[in-house]
Amino acid sequence: MKRLLLAGSIACATMLFTAACGDDKKADTPAAAPSAATSAAPAADASGSAAPSGSAKASGAASGKAGQLSFQTVGKLTGELFTKDPNCPVGQWDSNSTGVDVKYRSAVASFKQFDCYEKKGDAMPRRVQQAIFVEFKSANAAKAYAQDQAKMYPTLIVGDTVVVAGTGLKDTDMKAYLESVQETAGGAGQILNGKA
């Protein structure tokens, strides 16, 4: 009787383990790309093409909805372009909302900044805020923030979303970068202070 109980327990455990782990005969599916919010190091481009260093080109058609920017799309484009610059060998998006001036923080719905590091695992960035992606609660707040940022930095505004380009990557054409970001929104929006 004990042997039968032991054999039944093993069979039951095996069935539970197989159910929990899945069937080995499943077709292999590619792993999901890491979230741009946690790592913006460039992933291989599905098309296999890469823009030359210092220039930006949106791959394929606009990835976001017309008239809107998608952080996932902008994050990927930013990581692929910026990490080609020698001053940004490793890039990472961070959600440090202190990167927005105090007077705008209450109007922010979502904030991300792209920082550049010398090597993976470094505690301190080599270049901070080389790109900023901010979604506001209203288009009016976005416009005010964009106009403020454009006094010093090239800035793109699309509806309630603003992308600000930094100035620390000398080999990266920030105007071309913002034009590529704008393409992902179907050409919507306006680039302010495009003299990167």
Coordinates of C-alpha atoms in Angstrom, one line a residue:
M1 CA 0.0 0.0 0.0
K2 CA 2.9 2.4 0.8
R3 CA 4.5 1.7 -2.6
L4 CA 1.2 2.5 -4.3
L5 CA 0.8 5.8 -2.3
L6 CA 4.4 6.8 -3.1
A7 CA 4.0 6.0 -6.8
G8 CA 0.8 8.0 -6.9
S9 CA 2.4 11.0 -5.2
I10 CA 5.3 10.9 -7.6
A11 CA 3.0 10.8 -10.6
C12 CA 0.9 13.6 -9.2
A13 CA 4.0 15.8 -8.5
T14 CA 5.3 15.1 -12.0
M15 CA 2.0 16.2 -13.6
L16 CA 1.9 19.4 -11.5
F17 CA 5.5 20.1 -12.4
T18 CA 4.8 19.6 -16.1
A19 CA 1.7 21.8 -16.0
A20 CA 3.6 24.6 -14.1
C21 CA 6.6 24.5 -16.4
G22 CA 4.7 24.1 -19.7
D23 CA 5.0 21.7 -22.6
D24 CA 8.5 21.2 -24.0
K25 CA 6.9 21.0 -27.5
K26 CA 5.8 24.6 -27.6
A27 CA 7.2 26.6 -30.5
D28 CA 10.1 28.8 -29.4
T29 CA 9.0 32.4 -29.1
P30 CA 11.3 35.3 -28.9
A31 CA 11.8 36.7 -25.4
A32 CA 10.2 40.1 -24.8
A33 CA 12.6 43.0 -25.0
P34 CA 13.5 44.5 -21.7
S35 CA 11.4 47.5 -20.7
A36 CA 12.9 50.7 -22.0
A37 CA 12.2 52.1 -18.5
T38 CA 14.8 49.8 -17.0
S39 CA 17.3 49.4 -19.7
A40 CA 17.8 51.4 -22.9
A41 CA 20.9 49.7 -24.0
P42 CA 20.4 49.1 -27.7
A43 CA 18.8 45.9 -28.7
A44 CA 19.4 44.4 -32.1
D45 CA 17.2 46.1 -34.7
A46 CA 14.7 43.5 -36.1
S47 CA 15.4 44.9 -39.6
G48 CA 19.1 44.4 -39.2
S49 CA 19.7 48.0 -40.3
A50 CA 21.5 50.6 -38.3
A51 CA 21.6 54.4 -38.8
P52 CA 25.2 55.7 -39.1
S53 CA 26.6 57.1 -35.9
G54 CA 25.5 60.6 -35.2
S55 CA 22.3 60.4 -37.2
A56 CA 18.9 59.2 -36.4
K57 CA 16.4 57.4 -38.6
A58 CA 13.1 56.0 -37.5
S59 CA 12.9 52.4 -38.6
G60 CA 9.9 51.7 -40.8
A61 CA 6.6 53.5 -40.5
A62 CA 5.6 55.4 -37.5
S63 CA 5.4 53.1 -34.5
G64 CA 3.1 55.2 -32.4
K65 CA -0.4 56.4 -33.1
A66 CA -0.6 59.4 -35.4
G67 CA -0.3 62.5 -33.3
Q68 CA 1.0 60.7 -30.2
L69 CA 4.4 59.6 -28.9
S70 CA 5.0 56.2 -27.5
F71 CA 7.6 55.9 -24.8
Q72 CA 8.4 52.3 -25.8
T73 CA 9.2 53.5 -29.4
V74 CA 11.1 56.7 -28.3
G75 CA 13.0 54.7 -25.7
K76 CA 14.2 52.2 -28.2
L77 CA 15.1 54.8 -30.8
T78 CA 17.0 56.8 -28.2
G79 CA 19.0 53.8 -26.9
E80 CA 19.9 52.6 -30.3
L81 CA 21.2 56.1 -31.4
F82 CA 22.7 57.5 -28.3
T83 CA 24.8 54.4 -27.4
K84 CA 26.6 54.8 -30.7
D85 CA 28.1 58.0 -29.4
P86 CA 31.5 57.5 -27.7
N87 CA 30.3 59.6 -24.7
C88 CA 27.4 57.1 -24.1
P89 CA 28.7 53.5 -24.3
V90 CA 25.8 52.4 -22.0
G91 CA 22.5 54.1 -21.7
Q92 CA 19.6 53.7 -19.3
W93 CA 16.2 55.3 -18.7
D94 CA 15.4 56.4 -15.2
S95 CA 12.1 57.7 -13.7
N96 CA 13.7 60.3 -11.5
S97 CA 11.0 63.0 -11.4
T98 CA 13.4 65.5 -9.8
G99 CA 14.6 66.1 -13.4
V100 CA 11.5 68.3 -13.9
D101 CA 11.5 71.8 -12.4
V102 CA 9.4 72.0 -9.2
K103 CA 6.9 74.4 -10.9
Y104 CA 5.9 71.6 -13.4
R105 CA 6.0 68.5 -11.2
S106 CA 2.4 68.5 -10.2
A107 CA 1.4 68.6 -13.9
V108 CA 3.5 65.5 -14.8
A109 CA 1.8 62.2 -15.5
S110 CA 5.0 60.3 -16.4
F111 CA 8.7 61.2 -16.5
K112 CA 11.7 59.4 -17.9
Q113 CA 15.3 60.6 -18.4
F114 CA 18.0 58.9 -20.4
D115 CA 21.4 58.9 -18.7
C116 CA 24.7 57.7 -20.2
Y117 CA 27.2 55.5 -18.3
E118 CA 30.9 54.6 -18.9
K119 CA 30.1 50.9 -18.3
K120 CA 27.2 48.7 -17.2
G121 CA 26.7 48.7 -13.4
D122 CA 28.3 52.1 -12.8
A123 CA 26.6 54.0 -10.0
M124 CA 27.1 57.5 -11.4
P125 CA 26.2 58.5 -15.0
R126 CA 28.8 59.9 -17.3
R127 CA 26.2 62.2 -18.9
V128 CA 22.8 62.9 -17.3
Q129 CA 19.5 63.7 -19.0
Q130 CA 20.7 63.3 -22.6
A131 CA 17.0 62.8 -23.4
I132 CA 13.9 63.6 -21.3
F133 CA 10.5 62.1 -22.1
V134 CA 7.6 63.7 -20.2
E135 CA 3.9 63.1 -20.4
F136 CA 1.8 65.8 -18.9
K137 CA -1.7 65.8 -17.6
S138 CA -2.6 68.6 -20.0
A139 CA -1.4 70.0 -23.3
N140 CA -1.2 73.5 -21.8
A141 CA 1.3 72.3 -19.2
A142 CA 3.3 70.4 -21.9
K143 CA 3.5 73.6 -24.0
A144 CA 4.7 75.7 -21.1
Y145 CA 7.3 73.2 -20.1
A146 CA 8.5 72.8 -23.8
Q147 CA 8.8 76.5 -24.3
D148 CA 10.8 76.8 -21.1
Q149 CA 13.2 73.9 -22.0
A150 CA 13.6 75.2 -25.6
K151 CA 15.4 78.3 -24.2
M152 CA 18.4 76.0 -23.7
Y153 CA 17.7 72.6 -25.4
P154 CA 16.2 71.3 -28.6
T155 CA 12.7 70.2 -27.7
L156 CA 9.8 68.4 -29.4
I157 CA 6.2 68.8 -28.3
V158 CA 3.5 66.5 -29.5
G159 CA 0.1 67.0 -27.7
D160 CA 0.7 66.5 -24.0
T161 CA 4.1 64.9 -24.4
V162 CA 7.5 66.6 -24.6
V163 CA 10.9 65.2 -25.6
V164 CA 13.9 67.2 -24.7
A165 CA 17.3 66.5 -26.2
G166 CA 20.5 67.0 -24.2
T167 CA 23.7 68.6 -25.4
G168 CA 26.4 66.3 -24.0
L169 CA 26.8 64.0 -27.0
K170 CA 28.9 65.8 -29.5
D171 CA 28.8 63.1 -32.1
T172 CA 25.0 62.9 -32.1
D173 CA 22.8 65.1 -34.3
M174 CA 20.1 66.1 -31.8
K175 CA 18.0 67.8 -34.4
A176 CA 18.0 64.7 -36.6
Y177 CA 17.1 62.7 -33.4
L178 CA 14.1 64.8 -32.6
E179 CA 13.0 64.7 -36.3
S180 CA 13.1 60.9 -36.1
V181 CA 11.1 61.0 -32.8
Q182 CA 8.6 63.3 -34.5
E183 CA 8.3 60.7 -37.4
T184 CA 7.2 58.1 -34.9
A185 CA 4.2 60.3 -34.2
G186 CA 3.3 60.5 -37.9
G187 CA 5.1 63.9 -38.2
A188 CA 2.8 65.6 -35.6
G189 CA 4.1 68.1 -33.2
Q190 CA 6.7 70.9 -33.3
I191 CA 10.4 71.1 -32.7
L192 CA 11.5 74.1 -30.8
N193 CA 15.0 75.4 -30.7
G194 CA 16.2 72.8 -33.2
K195 CA 19.8 74.2 -33.2
A196 CA 21.4 71.2 -31.6

